[in-house]
Short mmCIF file of C-alpha atoms in Angstrom, two decimals:
data_model
loop_
_atom_site.label_atom_id
_atom_site.label_comp_id
_atom_site.label_asym_id
_atom_site.label_seq_id
_atom_site.Cartn_x
_atom_site.Cartn_y
_atom_site.Cartn_z
CA UNK A 1230 0.00 0.00 0.00
CA UNK A 1231 1.41 3.34 -1.06
CA UNK A 1232 1.09 6.54 0.92
CA UNK A 1233 2.33 8.14 4.12
CA UNK A 1234 2.07 6.74 7.61
CA UNK A 1235 1.86 9.14 10.55
CA UNK A 1236 2.93 8.43 14.10
CA UNK A 1237 3.59 10.39 17.27
CA UNK A 1238 6.79 12.45 17.06
CA UNK A 1239 9.32 11.38 19.68
CA UNK A 1240 12.33 13.73 19.83
CA UNK A 1241 15.62 11.87 19.50
CA UNK A 1242 17.97 14.82 19.75
CA UNK A 1243 17.81 15.07 23.53
CA UNK A 1244 20.80 13.60 25.36
CA UNK A 1245 20.30 10.37 27.26
CA UNK A 1246 22.94 10.69 29.93
CA UNK A 1247 26.72 10.87 29.79
CA UNK A 1248 29.01 13.88 29.98
CA UNK A 1249 29.61 14.48 26.27
CA UNK A 1250 25.93 14.60 25.33
CA UNK A 1251 25.00 16.79 28.27
CA UNK A 1252 27.91 19.13 27.48
CA UNK A 1253 26.50 19.83 24.01
CA UNK A 1254 23.18 20.86 25.53
CA UNK A 1255 24.90 22.95 28.20
CA UNK A 1256 26.95 24.86 25.61
CA UNK A 1257 23.85 25.47 23.51
CA UNK A 1258 21.90 26.82 26.47
CA UNK A 1259 24.75 29.19 27.33
CA UNK A 1260 24.03 31.00 24.06
CA UNK A 1261 20.49 31.72 25.21
CA UNK A 1262 21.40 32.66 28.79
CA UNK A 1263 24.19 35.04 27.65
CA UNK A 1264 26.85 32.98 29.39
CA UNK A 1265 24.97 32.65 32.71
CA UNK A 1266 26.06 29.19 33.87
CA UNK A 1267 23.63 29.09 36.80
CA UNK A 1268 20.63 29.82 34.59
CA UNK A 1269 21.75 27.28 31.99
CA UNK A 1270 22.07 24.59 34.68
CA UNK A 1271 18.63 25.52 36.05
CA UNK A 1272 17.16 25.02 32.56
CA UNK A 1273 18.91 21.66 32.32
CA UNK A 1274 17.37 20.60 35.63
CA UNK A 1275 13.91 21.44 34.30
CA UNK A 1276 14.59 19.55 31.06
CA UNK A 1277 15.87 16.63 33.10
CA UNK A 1278 12.59 16.49 35.03
CA UNK A 1279 10.55 16.58 31.84
CA UNK A 1280 12.59 14.38 29.51
CA UNK A 1281 14.83 12.31 31.80
CA UNK A 1282 18.21 13.48 30.55
CA UNK A 1283 20.09 11.71 33.34
CA UNK A 1284 19.78 8.28 34.89
CA UNK A 1285 20.39 6.48 38.19
CA UNK A 1286 24.10 6.03 37.43
CA UNK A 1287 24.83 9.61 36.25
CA UNK A 1288 22.94 12.58 37.65
CA UNK A 1289 23.12 16.37 37.25
CA UNK A 1290 25.38 16.59 40.30
CA UNK A 1291 27.87 14.27 38.59
CA UNK A 1292 27.70 16.42 35.45
CA UNK A 1293 28.42 19.62 37.38
CA UNK A 1294 31.37 17.97 39.18
CA UNK A 1295 32.78 16.79 35.86
CA UNK A 1296 32.36 20.27 34.35
CA UNK A 1297 34.59 21.57 37.15
CA UNK A 1298 37.11 18.74 36.86
CA UNK A 1299 37.49 19.23 33.09
CA UNK A 1300 37.86 22.99 33.35
CA UNK A 1301 34.54 24.18 31.92
CA UNK A 1302 33.12 25.58 35.16
CA UNK A 1303 34.40 27.51 38.17
CA UNK A 1304 32.85 28.67 41.42
CA UNK A 1305 31.88 32.34 41.30
CA UNK A 1306 33.32 33.63 44.58
CA UNK A 1307 32.02 37.16 44.06
CA UNK A 1308 28.41 36.56 43.05
CA UNK A 1309 28.01 32.99 44.26
CA UNK A 1310 27.01 30.11 42.03
CA UNK A 1311 29.06 29.20 38.96
CA UNK A 1312 30.82 30.90 36.05
CA UNK A 1313 32.15 29.49 32.80
CA UNK A 1314 35.87 29.39 32.00
CA UNK A 1315 37.91 30.36 28.95
CA UNK A 1316 37.81 26.71 27.88
CA UNK A 1317 34.01 26.81 27.89
CA UNK A 1318 34.01 30.05 25.89
CA UNK A 1319 36.21 28.45 23.22
CA UNK A 1320 34.00 25.37 23.17
CA UNK A 1321 30.95 27.57 22.55
CA UNK A 1322 32.70 29.11 19.52
CA UNK A 1323 33.71 25.68 18.20
CA UNK A 1324 30.17 24.40 18.69
CA UNK A 1325 28.80 27.38 16.75
CA UNK A 1326 31.31 26.74 13.96
CA UNK A 1327 30.29 23.09 13.67
CA UNK A 1328 26.59 23.98 13.68
CA UNK A 1329 26.72 26.79 11.12
CA UNK A 1330 29.70 25.92 8.92
CA UNK A 1331 29.91 22.21 9.70
CA UNK A 1332 29.75 21.11 6.07
CA UNK A 1333 32.78 23.12 5.00
CA UNK A 1334 35.98 21.36 4.02
CA UNK A 1335 38.98 22.88 5.71
CA UNK A 1336 42.09 23.66 3.70
CA UNK A 1337 45.54 24.96 4.48
CA UNK A 1338 46.30 28.10 6.38
CA UNK A 1339 45.88 31.33 4.50
CA UNK A 1340 44.13 29.55 1.64
CA UNK A 1341 42.70 32.47 -0.29
CA UNK A 1342 42.58 33.01 -4.01
CA UNK A 1343 42.13 36.17 -6.00
CA UNK A 1344 41.08 36.30 -9.66
CA UNK A 1345 44.52 37.57 -10.71
CA UNK A 1346 47.16 35.16 -11.98
CA UNK A 1347 50.90 35.63 -12.21
CA UNK A 1348 53.78 35.23 -9.80
CA UNK A 1349 51.53 34.54 -6.87
CA UNK A 1350 51.44 31.98 -4.09
CA UNK A 1351 49.12 29.16 -5.14
CA UNK A 1352 49.23 27.03 -8.30
CA UNK A 1353 46.26 26.85 -10.63
CA UNK A 1354 45.50 24.87 -13.80
CA UNK A 1355 46.74 27.48 -16.28
CA UNK A 1356 50.01 27.07 -18.21
CA UNK A 1357 52.02 29.44 -20.43
CA UNK A 1358 55.45 29.87 -21.99
CA UNK A 1359 58.37 30.91 -19.82
CA UNK A 1360 59.00 34.67 -19.66
CA UNK A 1361 61.93 36.61 -18.30
CA UNK A 1362 61.38 37.19 -14.58
CA UNK A 1363 59.54 33.93 -13.88
CA UNK A 1364 60.94 32.08 -10.88
CA UNK A 1365 62.43 28.61 -11.35
CA UNK A 1366 59.94 26.96 -8.99
CA UNK A 1367 57.16 27.89 -11.43
CA UNK A 1368 58.62 25.73 -14.22
CA UNK A 1369 56.65 22.55 -14.88
CA UNK A 1370 59.60 20.25 -15.57
CA UNK A 1371 57.53 17.27 -16.73
CA UNK A 1372 55.66 19.30 -19.33
CA UNK A 1373 58.83 21.18 -20.33
CA UNK A 1374 60.69 17.91 -21.05
CA UNK A 1375 57.68 16.70 -23.01
CA UNK A 1376 57.77 19.92 -25.08
CA UNK A 1377 61.50 19.46 -25.75
CA UNK A 1378 60.94 15.90 -26.99
CA UNK A 1379 58.13 17.01 -29.31
CA UNK A 1380 60.04 20.04 -30.63
CA UNK A 1381 63.52 18.46 -31.08
CA UNK A 1382 63.05 14.69 -31.07
CA UNK A 1383 64.50 12.07 -28.75
CA UNK A 1384 67.63 11.41 -30.81
CA UNK A 1385 68.80 15.02 -30.64
CA UNK A 1386 67.34 15.88 -27.27
CA UNK A 1387 67.91 19.41 -26.01
CA UNK A 1388 65.90 21.97 -24.09
CA UNK A 1389 65.64 25.61 -25.01
CA UNK A 1390 63.92 28.52 -23.40
CA UNK A 1391 60.97 28.13 -25.76
CA UNK A 1392 60.36 24.60 -24.44
CA UNK A 1393 59.91 25.77 -20.89
CA UNK A 1394 56.38 25.92 -19.58
CA UNK A 1395 55.40 27.54 -16.32
CA UNK A 1396 52.47 27.08 -13.99
CA UNK A 1397 50.40 30.14 -13.26
CA UNK A 1398 49.86 31.01 -9.63
CA UNK A 1399 47.10 32.84 -7.83
CA UNK A 1400 47.77 35.62 -5.39
CA UNK A 1401 46.74 34.98 -1.81
CA UNK A 1402 45.28 38.16 -0.45
CA UNK A 1403 44.48 39.09 3.11
CA UNK A 1404 41.13 40.43 4.21
CA UNK A 1405 40.15 42.62 7.14
CA UNK A 1406 36.54 42.33 8.19
CA UNK A 1407 34.43 44.20 10.72
CA UNK A 1408 31.25 42.44 11.80
CA UNK A 1409 28.63 44.86 13.15
CA UNK A 1410 25.85 43.46 15.35
CA UNK A 1411 22.71 45.41 16.17
CA UNK A 1412 21.91 45.10 19.91
CA UNK A 1413 18.96 47.49 19.96
CA UNK A 1414 15.79 46.46 21.78
CA UNK A 1415 14.06 45.45 18.55
CA UNK A 1416 16.35 42.41 18.31
CA UNK A 1417 14.14 40.68 20.90
CA UNK A 1418 10.79 42.32 20.21
CA UNK A 1419 7.62 40.49 19.15
CA UNK A 1420 8.67 37.24 20.78
CA UNK A 1421 11.48 36.56 18.29
CA UNK A 1422 15.03 36.08 19.52
CA UNK A 1423 17.28 37.56 16.85
CA UNK A 1424 20.33 38.29 18.96
CA UNK A 1425 21.21 34.65 19.74
CA UNK A 1426 21.53 33.60 16.06
CA UNK A 1427 23.53 36.79 15.40
CA UNK A 1428 25.91 35.93 18.26
CA UNK A 1429 26.30 32.35 17.08
CA UNK A 1430 27.11 33.48 13.54
CA UNK A 1431 29.69 35.94 14.91
CA UNK A 1432 31.33 33.21 16.98
CA UNK A 1433 31.32 30.79 14.06
CA UNK A 1434 32.83 33.36 11.70
CA UNK A 1435 35.48 34.27 14.26
CA UNK A 1436 36.42 30.63 14.82
CA UNK A 1437 36.46 29.97 11.06
CA UNK A 1438 38.86 32.86 10.45
CA UNK A 1439 41.02 31.87 13.41
CA UNK A 1440 41.41 28.27 12.19
CA UNK A 1441 41.18 28.47 8.38
CA UNK A 1442 42.32 32.02 7.55
CA UNK A 1443 44.66 32.90 10.44
CA UNK A 1444 46.25 35.82 8.59
CA UNK A 1445 42.91 37.58 8.11
CA UNK A 1446 41.58 39.91 10.78
CA UNK A 1447 38.10 40.16 12.29
CA UNK A 1448 36.88 42.97 14.50
CA UNK A 1449 33.44 42.84 16.09
CA UNK A 1450 31.42 45.98 16.81
CA UNK A 1451 28.08 46.17 18.58
CA UNK A 1452 25.82 49.19 18.23
CA UNK A 1453 22.80 50.50 20.10
CA UNK A 1454 22.65 54.11 21.30
CA UNK A 1455 26.45 54.04 20.97
CA UNK A 1456 28.94 51.67 19.35
CA UNK A 1457 31.86 49.84 20.92
CA UNK A 1458 34.17 46.96 20.02
CA UNK A 1459 33.84 43.59 21.73
CA UNK A 1460 36.30 40.71 21.93
CA UNK A 1461 35.74 37.04 21.23
CA UNK A 1462 35.51 36.43 24.95
CA UNK A 1463 32.65 38.94 25.21
CA UNK A 1464 30.42 37.28 22.62
CA UNK A 1465 28.76 34.58 24.78
CA UNK A 1466 27.76 37.24 27.31
CA UNK A 1467 26.36 39.70 24.77
CA UNK A 1468 22.82 40.95 25.53
CA UNK A 1469 20.33 43.28 23.95
CA UNK A 1470 19.90 46.56 25.81
CA UNK A 1471 17.12 49.14 26.00
CA UNK A 1472 18.78 50.85 23.05
CA UNK A 1473 17.80 52.65 19.87
CA UNK A 1474 19.78 52.01 16.66
CA UNK A 1475 22.76 54.29 16.07
CA UNK A 1476 23.94 52.82 12.77
CA UNK A 1477 26.08 55.89 12.09
CA UNK A 1478 28.17 55.33 15.24
CA UNK A 1479 28.67 51.67 14.32
CA UNK A 1480 29.86 52.51 10.81
CA UNK A 1481 32.11 55.29 12.08
CA UNK A 1482 33.83 52.94 14.54
CA UNK A 1483 34.10 50.15 11.95
CA UNK A 1484 35.73 52.53 9.48
CA UNK A 1485 38.22 53.72 12.10
CA UNK A 1486 39.18 50.12 12.86
CA UNK A 1487 39.68 49.29 9.18
CA UNK A 1488 41.79 52.39 8.59
CA UNK A 1489 44.37 50.92 10.95
CA UNK A 1490 44.58 47.67 9.01
CA UNK A 1491 47.28 47.45 6.33
CA UNK A 1492 45.44 44.90 4.18
CA UNK A 1493 44.14 45.81 0.73
CA UNK A 1494 40.79 43.99 1.09
CA UNK A 1495 38.50 45.58 3.66
CA UNK A 1496 34.81 44.99 4.26
CA UNK A 1497 32.00 45.52 6.73
CA UNK A 1498 29.27 42.99 7.50
CA UNK A 1499 26.27 44.45 9.31
CA UNK A 1500 23.56 42.32 10.95
CA UNK A 1501 20.49 44.38 11.76
CA UNK A 1502 16.71 44.14 11.85
CA UNK A 1503 15.72 47.77 11.60
CA UNK A 1504 16.33 51.30 10.50
CA UNK A 1505 18.64 53.87 12.13
CA UNK A 1506 16.80 55.76 14.87
CA UNK A 1507 19.50 57.49 16.87
CA UNK A 1508 22.42 59.92 16.64
CA UNK A 1509 24.74 61.23 19.31
CA UNK A 1510 25.19 64.99 19.32
CA UNK A 1511 27.79 65.99 21.87
CA UNK A 1512 26.66 64.41 25.14
CA UNK A 1513 23.00 64.13 24.11
CA UNK A 1514 21.15 61.61 21.99
CA UNK A 1515 18.81 62.52 19.16
CA UNK A 1516 16.21 59.73 18.92
CA UNK A 1517 13.19 59.14 16.73
CA UNK A 1518 11.70 55.67 16.24
CA UNK A 1519 8.72 56.88 14.23
CA UNK A 1520 9.20 56.46 10.52
CA UNK A 1521 12.43 57.21 8.69
CA UNK A 1522 13.79 60.36 10.32
CA UNK A 1523 15.44 62.42 7.58
CA UNK A 1524 18.15 63.77 9.88
CA UNK A 1525 19.21 60.31 11.06
CA UNK A 1526 18.88 58.65 7.67
CA UNK A 1527 20.84 61.29 5.73
CA UNK A 1528 23.76 61.21 8.14
CA UNK A 1529 23.82 57.42 7.96
CA UNK A 1530 23.78 57.55 4.14
CA UNK A 1531 26.64 60.05 4.21
CA UNK A 1532 28.65 57.55 6.23
CA UNK A 1533 27.85 54.83 3.69
CA UNK A 1534 29.11 57.12 0.92
CA UNK A 1535 32.29 57.81 2.87
CA UNK A 1536 32.92 54.06 3.14
CA UNK A 1537 32.52 53.82 -0.63
CA UNK A 1538 35.17 56.50 -1.14
CA UNK A 1539 37.48 54.52 1.13
CA UNK A 1540 36.74 51.37 -0.94
CA UNK A 1541 35.09 49.63 2.00
CA UNK A 1542 32.00 47.73 0.79
CA UNK A 1543 29.21 47.14 3.30
CA UNK A 1544 27.15 43.96 3.16
CA UNK A 1545 23.91 44.30 5.09
CA UNK A 1546 22.16 41.20 6.42
CA UNK A 1547 18.60 42.31 7.06
CA UNK A 1548 16.79 39.89 9.36
CA UNK A 1549 13.37 41.50 8.99
CA UNK A 1550 10.79 41.25 6.22
CA UNK A 1551 9.10 44.63 6.56
CA UNK A 1552 9.10 46.27 3.06
CA UNK A 1553 9.20 49.67 4.76
CA UNK A 1554 12.54 48.80 6.36
CA UNK A 1555 13.87 47.12 3.26
CA UNK A 1556 13.32 50.37 1.37
CA UNK A 1557 15.95 52.04 3.55
CA UNK A 1558 18.36 49.11 3.11
CA UNK A 1559 18.07 49.37 -0.68
CA UNK A 1560 18.90 53.08 -0.59
CA UNK A 1561 21.76 52.46 1.84
CA UNK A 1562 23.18 49.70 -0.38
CA UNK A 1563 22.90 51.85 -3.50
CA UNK A 1564 24.78 54.68 -1.78
CA UNK A 1565 27.63 52.43 -0.65
CA UNK A 1566 27.76 50.21 -3.72
CA UNK A 1567 27.68 47.19 -1.45
CA UNK A 1568 25.20 44.35 -1.15
CA UNK A 1569 22.17 43.45 0.90
CA UNK A 1570 20.71 40.09 1.87
CA UNK A 1571 17.18 39.83 3.23
CA UNK A 1572 17.84 36.78 5.32
CA UNK A 1573 15.87 34.65 7.73
CA UNK A 1574 17.51 33.62 10.98
CA UNK A 1575 17.93 30.06 9.69
CA UNK A 1576 20.13 30.86 6.69
CA UNK A 1577 21.99 33.86 8.11
CA UNK A 1578 25.19 31.86 8.61
CA UNK A 1579 25.10 30.46 5.09
CA UNK A 1580 24.75 33.91 3.55
CA UNK A 1581 27.55 35.38 5.63
CA UNK A 1582 30.01 32.61 4.82
CA UNK A 1583 29.26 32.70 1.08
CA UNK A 1584 29.75 36.45 0.93
CA UNK A 1585 32.88 36.32 3.08
CA UNK A 1586 34.42 33.67 0.81
CA UNK A 1587 33.45 35.61 -2.31
CA UNK A 1588 34.88 38.89 -1.03
CA UNK A 1589 38.15 37.26 -0.07
CA UNK A 1590 38.75 36.55 -3.76
CA UNK A 1591 38.89 40.27 -4.51
CA UNK A 1592 42.23 42.02 -4.62
CA UNK A 1593 41.75 45.76 -4.32
CA UNK A 1594 44.73 47.79 -5.50
#
């Protein structure tokens, strides 16, 4: 009999005891609790009651003891309870990398190609005749000997300059990236958690660059009423504040950071869900969340144009579907000459990696 059979769904992704399986859940929960170990463990206790995560041989107390023994957890002497360690922070980044970019095949360090061929660093499939100035390690000896045999015969074998064939090489360029994350209050409005996926993508991208492209640089900037840089260690603890959206301040800081980098390829990735609503004027804040405020928008567009003059493209990842907001993003992208992706939370990581890999192939001179 053909057709579909339906049965009760029984989740099989929940851990069934043992340290390794419980650790995966603990690291995942830390993303949602902004690094609060006590709250994550409290959630695990509730899940244990409902789904039976532990058993008679291995309980939550054993798991907490093992977290301490293996260096993931410490006692918080100041506030009481527990706090996560640097090892746990790194594990969170690695877990995010596996979840978001898990299907990627790793290659050698600094593996980055540009579309330009010549006396570069990495071989490609192209061949050409030897020219003055080519280095000896570029000569394809097997093909050059073959050319000599064809041109002069085996009986009178000799090799001339015209027989030599060299392998083209691609330049490996370095890229400096600033990832901007919107932490305004709208990132958690309407019952949708947008900040946790944004944090996980940031951690995955940072871990990817650290392991696969170690010569590239990544700076992370968060922006609300103001903008400030954060480190990798800060990411698990990042929270949304009661902030408006000062996109101008974020772009200004990102541009300052990139000016200090000596690389030729520079880019800004911006994850946001809304329009700019705030400017800082001296010590006061100019705020307007109603509509598209001309004063705020024009200053933000001027900053986008300045980035264009500095040859810094901005890629905006818009995690909202409101056409009214997308209208601003289109104008912003047109002004900068960059790109915009109207992304859901599920494919945000995929979009960011694809664009990062594509931009790394550019060699701006």
